[in-house]
Amino acid sequence: MTRLDEADPESARSGIDSEAAVDGPSTEDRAARERLHAARATLYAAAGGAFCYPDVETRATLTAHDAREGVLEAAERLGLRESAERFLDAVADAAVSDLEAAYNDLFGLPDGGEYPVVPYEAHYTTGSDVGESQRRIAAVVGLMETFGVEPGEEFAERQDHVAAELELMQVVAAQRATALHRGDDEAVARLADAERTVVDTHLAGFVPALAHDVEAAADDDPSDGRRAYRAAARLAAELVERDHAARGGGGDGDESDDADTAGEGVGADGE
């Protein structure tokens, strides 16, 4: 999966039609929106990385000083600093072995054959309808191919895994920031439309429900690993809910009220 410093905004080639032009024409507005989308990409990268199977490199990336400062700056811009700080502190407090144990306990398939917490979108959005689940997964695969998201060889999960879908959103947000920087209004509009699909169709019905299940499964377990996943799930859910609510919960309202404007200049943890 993509690391915090490896997002590839150059790979935008979406053919999705836009319903509305979104980002304002003034240089000042565009610069602010570029920073906003870059901040969103940073937080989606951090949250997505947290749900990859833990290893020394992933933990080191999330706990490095520069990465921490970048995540906190991005979270401040989006009003999510408190949740981001709680997440980063929890990861820093947990050893890799703690994270591995918690990951296996929460997301691993036990002998009984049922996940304590199912990390796949289709479980939450299609239930037991196998045909619809396959269509939903195929839609995610199509989006990933469109935006050049290719899970690494070590990533052995389905493409509707929470880590993969959060990375997808990271890449789209990063490409949107790049399109704004270049003044490519056509790409900006396509990417805004694609974001609506990813957030409203896929993430909004998935990530908050996953976070609820993580909270329930981890309960009040004080172990460092479980505390890290509770914090990661909470941050991911708040980020998705913020983006979903910013455009009116997925309605057909004016896109100018979406993630381009919500959060810019807002104080920490207050929108």
PDB file of C-alpha atoms in Angstrom:
ATOM      1  CA  MET A   1       0.000   0.000   0.000  1.00  0.00           C
ATOM      2  CA  THR A   2       1.061   3.594  -0.525  1.00  0.00           C
ATOM      3  CA  ARG A   3       3.139   5.180   2.218  1.00  0.00           C
ATOM      4  CA  LEU A   4       2.555   8.728   3.434  1.00  0.00           C
ATOM      5  CA  ASP A   5       5.218  10.058   1.089  1.00  0.00           C
ATOM      6  CA  GLU A   6       4.389   7.915  -1.954  1.00  0.00           C
ATOM      7  CA  ALA A   7       1.036   9.202  -3.219  1.00  0.00           C
ATOM      8  CA  ASP A   8       1.046   9.459  -7.003  1.00  0.00           C
ATOM      9  CA  PRO A   9      -1.107  12.407  -8.043  1.00  0.00           C
ATOM     10  CA  GLU A  10       0.278  12.140 -11.567  1.00  0.00           C
ATOM     11  CA  SER A  11      -1.811   9.070 -12.408  1.00  0.00           C
ATOM     12  CA  ALA A  12      -5.227  10.775 -12.738  1.00  0.00           C
ATOM     13  CA  ARG A  13      -7.035   9.582 -15.826  1.00  0.00           C
ATOM     14  CA  SER A  14     -10.666   9.502 -14.706  1.00  0.00           C
ATOM     15  CA  GLY A  15     -13.323   9.444 -17.388  1.00  0.00           C
ATOM     16  CA  ILE A  16     -16.131  10.117 -14.928  1.00  0.00           C
ATOM     17  CA  ASP A  17     -18.335  13.008 -16.035  1.00  0.00           C
ATOM     18  CA  SER A  18     -18.722  15.931 -13.668  1.00  0.00           C
ATOM     19  CA  GLU A  19     -22.089  17.309 -12.615  1.00  0.00           C
ATOM     20  CA  ALA A  20     -20.667  20.664 -11.574  1.00  0.00           C
ATOM     21  CA  ALA A  21     -17.559  22.778 -11.690  1.00  0.00           C
ATOM     22  CA  VAL A  22     -16.368  23.103  -8.159  1.00  0.00           C
ATOM     23  CA  ASP A  23     -13.241  25.009  -7.213  1.00  0.00           C
ATOM     24  CA  GLY A  24     -13.353  28.776  -7.362  1.00  0.00           C
ATOM     25  CA  PRO A  25     -11.485  30.818  -9.968  1.00  0.00           C
ATOM     26  CA  SER A  26      -9.505  33.118  -7.669  1.00  0.00           C
ATOM     27  CA  THR A  27      -5.870  32.243  -7.062  1.00  0.00           C
ATOM     28  CA  GLU A  28      -6.287  32.656  -3.309  1.00  0.00           C
ATOM     29  CA  ASP A  29      -9.313  30.354  -3.189  1.00  0.00           C
ATOM     30  CA  ARG A  30      -7.622  27.744  -5.333  1.00  0.00           C
ATOM     31  CA  ALA A  31      -4.512  27.771  -3.161  1.00  0.00           C
ATOM     32  CA  ALA A  32      -6.620  27.299  -0.040  1.00  0.00           C
ATOM     33  CA  ARG A  33      -8.501  24.434  -1.642  1.00  0.00           C
ATOM     34  CA  GLU A  34      -5.299  22.861  -2.845  1.00  0.00           C
ATOM     35  CA  ARG A  35      -4.051  22.848   0.751  1.00  0.00           C
ATOM     36  CA  LEU A  36      -7.372  21.447   1.924  1.00  0.00           C
ATOM     37  CA  HIS A  37      -7.300  18.487  -0.469  1.00  0.00           C
ATOM     38  CA  ALA A  38      -3.637  17.843   0.274  1.00  0.00           C
ATOM     39  CA  ALA A  39      -4.546  17.717   3.970  1.00  0.00           C
ATOM     40  CA  ARG A  40      -7.337  15.257   3.266  1.00  0.00           C
ATOM     41  CA  ALA A  41      -4.927  13.075   1.286  1.00  0.00           C
ATOM     42  CA  THR A  42      -2.484  13.081   4.198  1.00  0.00           C
ATOM     43  CA  LEU A  43      -5.111  11.927   6.688  1.00  0.00           C
ATOM     44  CA  TYR A  44      -6.488   9.254   4.370  1.00  0.00           C
ATOM     45  CA  ALA A  45      -2.916   7.994   3.921  1.00  0.00           C
ATOM     46  CA  ALA A  46      -2.348   7.797   7.665  1.00  0.00           C
ATOM     47  CA  ALA A  47      -5.663   6.070   8.334  1.00  0.00           C
ATOM     48  CA  GLY A  48      -5.211   3.648   5.454  1.00  0.00           C
ATOM     49  CA  GLY A  49      -1.684   2.771   6.540  1.00  0.00           C
ATOM     50  CA  ALA A  50      -2.937   1.950  10.014  1.00  0.00           C
ATOM     51  CA  PHE A  51      -5.186  -0.799   8.639  1.00  0.00           C
ATOM     52  CA  CYS A  52      -2.458  -2.553   6.659  1.00  0.00           C
ATOM     53  CA  TYR A  53      -0.973  -5.550   8.431  1.00  0.00           C
ATOM     54  CA  PRO A  54       1.467  -3.954  10.898  1.00  0.00           C
ATOM     55  CA  ASP A  55       5.199  -4.151  10.389  1.00  0.00           C
ATOM     56  CA  VAL A  56       8.258  -2.215  11.485  1.00  0.00           C
ATOM     57  CA  GLU A  57       8.252   0.027   8.402  1.00  0.00           C
ATOM     58  CA  THR A  58       4.591   1.013   8.701  1.00  0.00           C
ATOM     59  CA  ARG A  59       4.908   1.842  12.372  1.00  0.00           C
ATOM     60  CA  ALA A  60       8.130   3.781  11.750  1.00  0.00           C
ATOM     61  CA  THR A  61       6.412   5.799   9.022  1.00  0.00           C
ATOM     62  CA  LEU A  62       3.517   6.737  11.286  1.00  0.00           C
ATOM     63  CA  THR A  63       5.727   7.614  14.245  1.00  0.00           C
ATOM     64  CA  ALA A  64       8.486   9.544  12.444  1.00  0.00           C
ATOM     65  CA  HIS A  65       8.697  13.167  13.594  1.00  0.00           C
ATOM     66  CA  ASP A  66       8.136  14.710  10.157  1.00  0.00           C
ATOM     67  CA  ALA A  67       5.213  12.399   9.423  1.00  0.00           C
ATOM     68  CA  ARG A  68       3.625  13.158  12.789  1.00  0.00           C
ATOM     69  CA  GLU A  69       3.929  16.902  12.238  1.00  0.00           C
ATOM     70  CA  GLY A  70       2.466  16.582   8.748  1.00  0.00           C
ATOM     71  CA  VAL A  71      -0.495  14.538   9.953  1.00  0.00           C
ATOM     72  CA  LEU A  72      -1.205  16.927  12.818  1.00  0.00           C
ATOM     73  CA  GLU A  73      -0.995  19.964  10.535  1.00  0.00           C
ATOM     74  CA  ALA A  74      -3.412  18.314   8.109  1.00  0.00           C
ATOM     75  CA  ALA A  75      -5.754  17.336  10.920  1.00  0.00           C
ATOM     76  CA  GLU A  76      -5.693  20.889  12.289  1.00  0.00           C
ATOM     77  CA  ARG A  77      -6.827  22.181   8.912  1.00  0.00           C
ATOM     78  CA  LEU A  78      -9.739  19.732   8.893  1.00  0.00           C
ATOM     79  CA  GLY A  79     -10.779  20.186  12.521  1.00  0.00           C
ATOM     80  CA  LEU A  80      -9.631  16.682  13.479  1.00  0.00           C
ATOM     81  CA  ARG A  81      -6.437  17.365  15.420  1.00  0.00           C
ATOM     82  CA  GLU A  82      -7.596  15.800  18.691  1.00  0.00           C
ATOM     83  CA  SER A  83      -8.499  12.512  17.030  1.00  0.00           C
ATOM     84  CA  ALA A  84      -5.300  12.503  14.975  1.00  0.00           C
ATOM     85  CA  GLU A  85      -3.162  13.161  18.040  1.00  0.00           C
ATOM     86  CA  ARG A  86      -4.907  10.377  19.938  1.00  0.00           C
ATOM     87  CA  PHE A  87      -4.260   8.023  17.018  1.00  0.00           C
ATOM     88  CA  LEU A  88      -0.579   8.920  16.625  1.00  0.00           C
ATOM     89  CA  ASP A  89       0.053   8.678  20.361  1.00  0.00           C
ATOM     90  CA  ALA A  90      -1.603   5.263  20.492  1.00  0.00           C
ATOM     91  CA  VAL A  91       0.507   3.941  17.608  1.00  0.00           C
ATOM     92  CA  ALA A  92       3.667   5.335  19.205  1.00  0.00           C
ATOM     93  CA  ASP A  93       2.817   3.624  22.504  1.00  0.00           C
ATOM     94  CA  ALA A  94       2.335   0.217  20.866  1.00  0.00           C
ATOM     95  CA  ALA A  95       5.156  -2.084  19.842  1.00  0.00           C
ATOM     96  CA  VAL A  96       4.892  -3.857  16.490  1.00  0.00           C
ATOM     97  CA  SER A  97       4.148  -7.085  18.359  1.00  0.00           C
ATOM     98  CA  ASP A  98       1.255  -5.339  20.151  1.00  0.00           C
ATOM     99  CA  LEU A  99      -0.157  -4.140  16.844  1.00  0.00           C
ATOM    100  CA  GLU A 100       0.230  -7.569  15.242  1.00  0.00           C
ATOM    101  CA  ALA A 101      -1.582  -9.273  18.115  1.00  0.00           C
ATOM    102  CA  ALA A 102      -4.410  -6.745  18.063  1.00  0.00           C
ATOM    103  CA  TYR A 103      -4.730  -6.907  14.265  1.00  0.00           C
ATOM    104  CA  ASN A 104      -4.993 -10.684  14.329  1.00  0.00           C
ATOM    105  CA  ASP A 105      -7.474 -10.595  17.213  1.00  0.00           C
ATOM    106  CA  LEU A 106      -9.699  -8.009  15.528  1.00  0.00           C
ATOM    107  CA  PHE A 107      -9.399  -8.699  11.800  1.00  0.00           C
ATOM    108  CA  GLY A 108      -7.973 -12.213  11.549  1.00  0.00           C
ATOM    109  CA  LEU A 109     -10.111 -15.215  10.665  1.00  0.00           C
ATOM    110  CA  PRO A 110     -10.330 -17.451  13.761  1.00  0.00           C
ATOM    111  CA  ASP A 111     -10.885 -21.194  13.889  1.00  0.00           C
ATOM    112  CA  GLY A 112     -14.641 -20.647  14.026  1.00  0.00           C
ATOM    113  CA  GLY A 113     -14.552 -19.080  10.569  1.00  0.00           C
ATOM    114  CA  GLU A 114     -15.974 -15.652  11.440  1.00  0.00           C
ATOM    115  CA  TYR A 115     -14.116 -12.360  11.676  1.00  0.00           C
ATOM    116  CA  PRO A 116     -14.441 -10.528  15.002  1.00  0.00           C
ATOM    117  CA  VAL A 117     -14.496  -7.372  12.848  1.00  0.00           C
ATOM    118  CA  VAL A 118     -15.000  -7.732   9.099  1.00  0.00           C
ATOM    119  CA  PRO A 119     -12.612  -5.332   7.304  1.00  0.00           C
ATOM    120  CA  TYR A 120     -14.377  -5.500   3.911  1.00  0.00           C
ATOM    121  CA  GLU A 121     -16.849  -2.994   2.502  1.00  0.00           C
ATOM    122  CA  ALA A 122     -19.205  -5.525   0.927  1.00  0.00           C
ATOM    123  CA  HIS A 123     -20.042  -6.968   4.349  1.00  0.00           C
ATOM    124  CA  TYR A 124     -21.501  -3.617   5.396  1.00  0.00           C
ATOM    125  CA  THR A 125     -23.029  -2.392   2.145  1.00  0.00           C
ATOM    126  CA  THR A 126     -24.453  -5.548   0.539  1.00  0.00           C
ATOM    127  CA  GLY A 127     -24.934  -8.021   3.381  1.00  0.00           C
ATOM    128  CA  SER A 128     -25.372 -11.621   2.270  1.00  0.00           C
ATOM    129  CA  ASP A 129     -26.223 -10.831  -1.370  1.00  0.00           C
ATOM    130  CA  VAL A 130     -23.316 -12.554  -3.126  1.00  0.00           C
ATOM    131  CA  GLY A 131     -24.074 -11.113  -6.547  1.00  0.00           C
ATOM    132  CA  GLU A 132     -24.294  -7.571  -5.245  1.00  0.00           C
ATOM    133  CA  SER A 133     -21.112  -8.088  -3.235  1.00  0.00           C
ATOM    134  CA  GLN A 134     -19.267  -9.150  -6.378  1.00  0.00           C
ATOM    135  CA  ARG A 135     -20.580  -6.116  -8.254  1.00  0.00           C
ATOM    136  CA  ARG A 136     -19.568  -3.840  -5.398  1.00  0.00           C
ATOM    137  CA  ILE A 137     -16.036  -5.281  -5.301  1.00  0.00           C
ATOM    138  CA  ALA A 138     -15.782  -4.991  -9.099  1.00  0.00           C
ATOM    139  CA  ALA A 139     -16.753  -1.321  -8.845  1.00  0.00           C
ATOM    140  CA  VAL A 140     -13.959  -0.727  -6.339  1.00  0.00           C
ATOM    141  CA  VAL A 141     -11.482  -2.557  -8.584  1.00  0.00           C
ATOM    142  CA  GLY A 142     -12.553  -0.354 -11.497  1.00  0.00           C
ATOM    143  CA  LEU A 143     -11.995   2.808  -9.478  1.00  0.00           C
ATOM    144  CA  MET A 144      -8.565   1.599  -8.406  1.00  0.00           C
ATOM    145  CA  GLU A 145      -7.584   0.859 -11.983  1.00  0.00           C
ATOM    146  CA  THR A 146      -8.827   4.276 -13.074  1.00  0.00           C
ATOM    147  CA  PHE A 147      -6.691   6.078 -10.524  1.00  0.00           C
ATOM    148  CA  GLY A 148      -3.624   3.861 -10.674  1.00  0.00           C
ATOM    149  CA  VAL A 149      -3.959   2.331  -7.213  1.00  0.00           C
ATOM    150  CA  GLU A 150      -2.093  -0.970  -7.174  1.00  0.00           C
ATOM    151  CA  PRO A 151      -1.790  -2.744  -3.814  1.00  0.00           C
ATOM    152  CA  GLY A 152       1.676  -4.110  -3.198  1.00  0.00           C
ATOM    153  CA  GLU A 153       2.502  -7.777  -3.550  1.00  0.00           C
ATOM    154  CA  GLU A 154       2.479  -8.171   0.225  1.00  0.00           C
ATOM    155  CA  PHE A 155      -1.137  -6.971   0.400  1.00  0.00           C
ATOM    156  CA  ALA A 156      -3.127 -10.210   0.214  1.00  0.00           C
ATOM    157  CA  GLU A 157      -6.596  -8.807   0.925  1.00  0.00           C
ATOM    158  CA  ARG A 158      -9.596  -8.154  -1.291  1.00  0.00           C
ATOM    159  CA  GLN A 159      -9.739  -4.748  -2.937  1.00  0.00           C
ATOM    160  CA  ASP A 160     -12.691  -3.701  -0.776  1.00  0.00           C
ATOM    161  CA  HIS A 161     -10.524  -3.975   2.350  1.00  0.00           C
ATOM    162  CA  VAL A 162     -10.647  -0.811   4.448  1.00  0.00           C
ATOM    163  CA  ALA A 163      -6.937  -0.097   3.932  1.00  0.00           C
ATOM    164  CA  ALA A 164      -7.297  -0.302   0.151  1.00  0.00           C
ATOM    165  CA  GLU A 165     -10.368   1.934  -0.019  1.00  0.00           C
ATOM    166  CA  LEU A 166      -8.814   4.567   2.234  1.00  0.00           C
ATOM    167  CA  GLU A 167      -5.732   4.533   0.010  1.00  0.00           C
ATOM    168  CA  LEU A 168      -7.972   4.989  -3.022  1.00  0.00           C
ATOM    169  CA  MET A 169      -9.442   8.098  -1.426  1.00  0.00           C
ATOM    170  CA  GLN A 170      -5.958   9.336  -0.558  1.00  0.00           C
ATOM    171  CA  VAL A 171      -4.892   9.123  -4.193  1.00  0.00           C
ATOM    172  CA  VAL A 172      -8.024  10.849  -5.519  1.00  0.00           C
ATOM    173  CA  ALA A 173      -7.681  13.697  -3.008  1.00  0.00           C
ATOM    174  CA  ALA A 174      -3.978  14.092  -3.843  1.00  0.00           C
ATOM    175  CA  GLN A 175      -4.748  14.194  -7.557  1.00  0.00           C
ATOM    176  CA  ARG A 176      -7.404  16.824  -6.921  1.00  0.00           C
ATOM    177  CA  ALA A 177      -4.867  18.998  -5.087  1.00  0.00           C
ATOM    178  CA  THR A 178      -2.450  18.598  -8.004  1.00  0.00           C
ATOM    179  CA  ALA A 179      -5.141  19.487 -10.554  1.00  0.00           C
ATOM    180  CA  LEU A 180      -5.920  22.651  -8.602  1.00  0.00           C
ATOM    181  CA  HIS A 181      -2.238  23.554  -8.501  1.00  0.00           C
ATOM    182  CA  ARG A 182      -2.007  23.160 -12.275  1.00  0.00           C
ATOM    183  CA  GLY A 183      -5.226  25.064 -12.925  1.00  0.00           C
ATOM    184  CA  ASP A 184      -6.715  22.047 -14.710  1.00  0.00           C
ATOM    185  CA  ASP A 185     -10.411  22.749 -14.162  1.00  0.00           C
ATOM    186  CA  GLU A 186     -11.569  19.778 -16.217  1.00  0.00           C
ATOM    187  CA  ALA A 187      -9.556  17.357 -14.091  1.00  0.00           C
ATOM    188  CA  VAL A 188     -10.706  19.095 -10.898  1.00  0.00           C
ATOM    189  CA  ALA A 189     -14.337  18.571 -11.894  1.00  0.00           C
ATOM    190  CA  ARG A 190     -13.802  14.919 -12.827  1.00  0.00           C
ATOM    191  CA  LEU A 191     -12.011  14.246  -9.566  1.00  0.00           C
ATOM    192  CA  ALA A 192     -14.718  15.959  -7.526  1.00  0.00           C
ATOM    193  CA  ASP A 193     -17.269  13.703  -9.184  1.00  0.00           C
ATOM    194  CA  ALA A 194     -15.114  10.644  -8.506  1.00  0.00           C
ATOM    195  CA  GLU A 195     -14.746  11.634  -4.862  1.00  0.00           C
ATOM    196  CA  ARG A 196     -18.503  11.795  -4.560  1.00  0.00           C
ATOM    197  CA  THR A 197     -18.678   8.207  -5.780  1.00  0.00           C
ATOM    198  CA  VAL A 198     -15.948   6.933  -3.464  1.00  0.00           C
ATOM    199  CA  VAL A 199     -17.193   8.711  -0.345  1.00  0.00           C
ATOM    200  CA  ASP A 200     -20.955   8.569  -0.746  1.00  0.00           C
ATOM    201  CA  THR A 201     -21.285   5.180  -2.450  1.00  0.00           C
ATOM    202  CA  HIS A 202     -18.499   3.235  -0.771  1.00  0.00           C
ATOM    203  CA  LEU A 203     -16.942   4.763   2.341  1.00  0.00           C
ATOM    204  CA  ALA A 204     -19.901   6.440   4.058  1.00  0.00           C
ATOM    205  CA  GLY A 205     -21.822   3.208   4.572  1.00  0.00           C
ATOM    206  CA  PHE A 206     -18.718   1.253   5.478  1.00  0.00           C
ATOM    207  CA  VAL A 207     -16.072   3.031   7.548  1.00  0.00           C
ATOM    208  CA  PRO A 208     -18.266   4.429  10.360  1.00  0.00           C
ATOM    209  CA  ALA A 209     -19.904   1.004  10.770  1.00  0.00           C
ATOM    210  CA  LEU A 210     -16.482  -0.637  10.838  1.00  0.00           C
ATOM    211  CA  ALA A 211     -15.367   1.846  13.498  1.00  0.00           C
ATOM    212  CA  HIS A 212     -18.412   0.973  15.589  1.00  0.00           C
ATOM    213  CA  ASP A 213     -17.531  -2.723  15.338  1.00  0.00           C
ATOM    214  CA  VAL A 214     -13.899  -2.063  16.272  1.00  0.00           C
ATOM    215  CA  GLU A 215     -15.045  -0.107  19.327  1.00  0.00           C
ATOM    216  CA  ALA A 216     -17.383  -2.939  20.313  1.00  0.00           C
ATOM    217  CA  ALA A 217     -14.805  -5.687  19.759  1.00  0.00           C
ATOM    218  CA  ALA A 218     -11.977  -3.843  21.486  1.00  0.00           C
ATOM    219  CA  ASP A 219     -14.371  -2.654  24.210  1.00  0.00           C
ATOM    220  CA  ASP A 220     -12.387  -1.153  27.078  1.00  0.00           C
ATOM    221  CA  ASP A 221      -9.395  -3.423  26.545  1.00  0.00           C
ATOM    222  CA  PRO A 222      -6.433  -1.334  27.737  1.00  0.00           C
ATOM    223  CA  SER A 223      -3.852  -3.119  25.595  1.00  0.00           C
ATOM    224  CA  ASP A 224      -1.767  -0.750  23.493  1.00  0.00           C
ATOM    225  CA  GLY A 225      -2.504  -2.533  20.226  1.00  0.00           C
ATOM    226  CA  ARG A 226      -6.267  -2.439  20.573  1.00  0.00           C
ATOM    227  CA  ARG A 227      -6.150   1.161  21.719  1.00  0.00           C
ATOM    228  CA  ALA A 228      -4.288   2.017  18.518  1.00  0.00           C
ATOM    229  CA  TYR A 229      -6.939   0.378  16.329  1.00  0.00           C
ATOM    230  CA  ARG A 230      -9.773   2.048  18.210  1.00  0.00           C
ATOM    231  CA  ALA A 231      -8.097   5.399  17.607  1.00  0.00           C
ATOM    232  CA  ALA A 232      -7.375   4.610  13.951  1.00  0.00           C
ATOM    233  CA  ALA A 233     -10.964   3.543  13.319  1.00  0.00           C
ATOM    234  CA  ARG A 234     -12.318   6.639  15.047  1.00  0.00           C
ATOM    235  CA  LEU A 235     -10.107   8.952  12.987  1.00  0.00           C
ATOM    236  CA  ALA A 236     -11.035   7.220   9.730  1.00  0.00           C
ATOM    237  CA  ALA A 237     -14.743   7.395  10.566  1.00  0.00           C
ATOM    238  CA  GLU A 238     -14.594  11.080  11.496  1.00  0.00           C
ATOM    239  CA  LEU A 239     -12.745  11.891   8.272  1.00  0.00           C
ATOM    240  CA  VAL A 240     -15.266  10.029   6.120  1.00  0.00           C
ATOM    241  CA  GLU A 241     -18.217  11.502   8.006  1.00  0.00           C
ATOM    242  CA  ARG A 242     -16.746  14.972   7.576  1.00  0.00           C
ATOM    243  CA  ASP A 243     -16.403  14.538   3.814  1.00  0.00           C
ATOM    244  CA  HIS A 244     -19.848  12.948   3.506  1.00  0.00           C
ATOM    245  CA  ALA A 245     -21.560  15.671   5.537  1.00  0.00           C
ATOM    246  CA  ALA A 246     -19.693  18.439   3.714  1.00  0.00           C
ATOM    247  CA  ARG A 247     -21.707  17.741   0.575  1.00  0.00           C
ATOM    248  CA  GLY A 248     -25.004  17.321   2.404  1.00  0.00           C
ATOM    249  CA  GLY A 249     -24.761  13.620   3.104  1.00  0.00           C
ATOM    250  CA  GLY A 250     -24.565  12.581  -0.519  1.00  0.00           C
ATOM    251  CA  GLY A 251     -27.352  14.728  -1.899  1.00  0.00           C
ATOM    252  CA  ASP A 252     -27.299  16.551  -5.219  1.00  0.00           C
ATOM    253  CA  GLY A 253     -26.614  19.952  -3.726  1.00  0.00           C
ATOM    254  CA  ASP A 254     -24.185  22.531  -5.010  1.00  0.00           C
ATOM    255  CA  GLU A 255     -20.732  20.978  -5.033  1.00  0.00           C
ATOM    256  CA  SER A 256     -19.311  24.291  -3.853  1.00  0.00           C
ATOM    257  CA  ASP A 257     -20.497  23.252  -0.392  1.00  0.00           C
ATOM    258  CA  ASP A 258     -18.488  20.044  -0.431  1.00  0.00           C
ATOM    259  CA  ALA A 259     -15.008  19.235   0.805  1.00  0.00           C
ATOM    260  CA  ASP A 260     -13.587  22.232  -1.056  1.00  0.00           C
ATOM    261  CA  THR A 261     -14.960  24.613   1.526  1.00  0.00           C
ATOM    262  CA  ALA A 262     -15.709  22.632   4.677  1.00  0.00           C
ATOM    263  CA  GLY A 263     -12.939  22.712   7.212  1.00  0.00           C
ATOM    264  CA  GLU A 264     -10.651  25.366   5.722  1.00  0.00           C
ATOM    265  CA  GLY A 265      -9.601  27.677   8.505  1.00  0.00           C
ATOM    266  CA  VAL A 266     -11.597  25.812  11.160  1.00  0.00           C
ATOM    267  CA  GLY A 267     -10.116  25.326  14.606  1.00  0.00           C
ATOM    268  CA  ALA A 268      -9.182  21.921  15.903  1.00  0.00           C
ATOM    269  CA  ASP A 269     -12.050  19.514  16.327  1.00  0.00           C
ATOM    270  CA  GLY A 270     -14.644  22.077  15.571  1.00  0.00           C
ATOM    271  CA  GLU A 271     -16.457  22.527  12.287  1.00  0.00           C
TER     272      GLU A 271
END
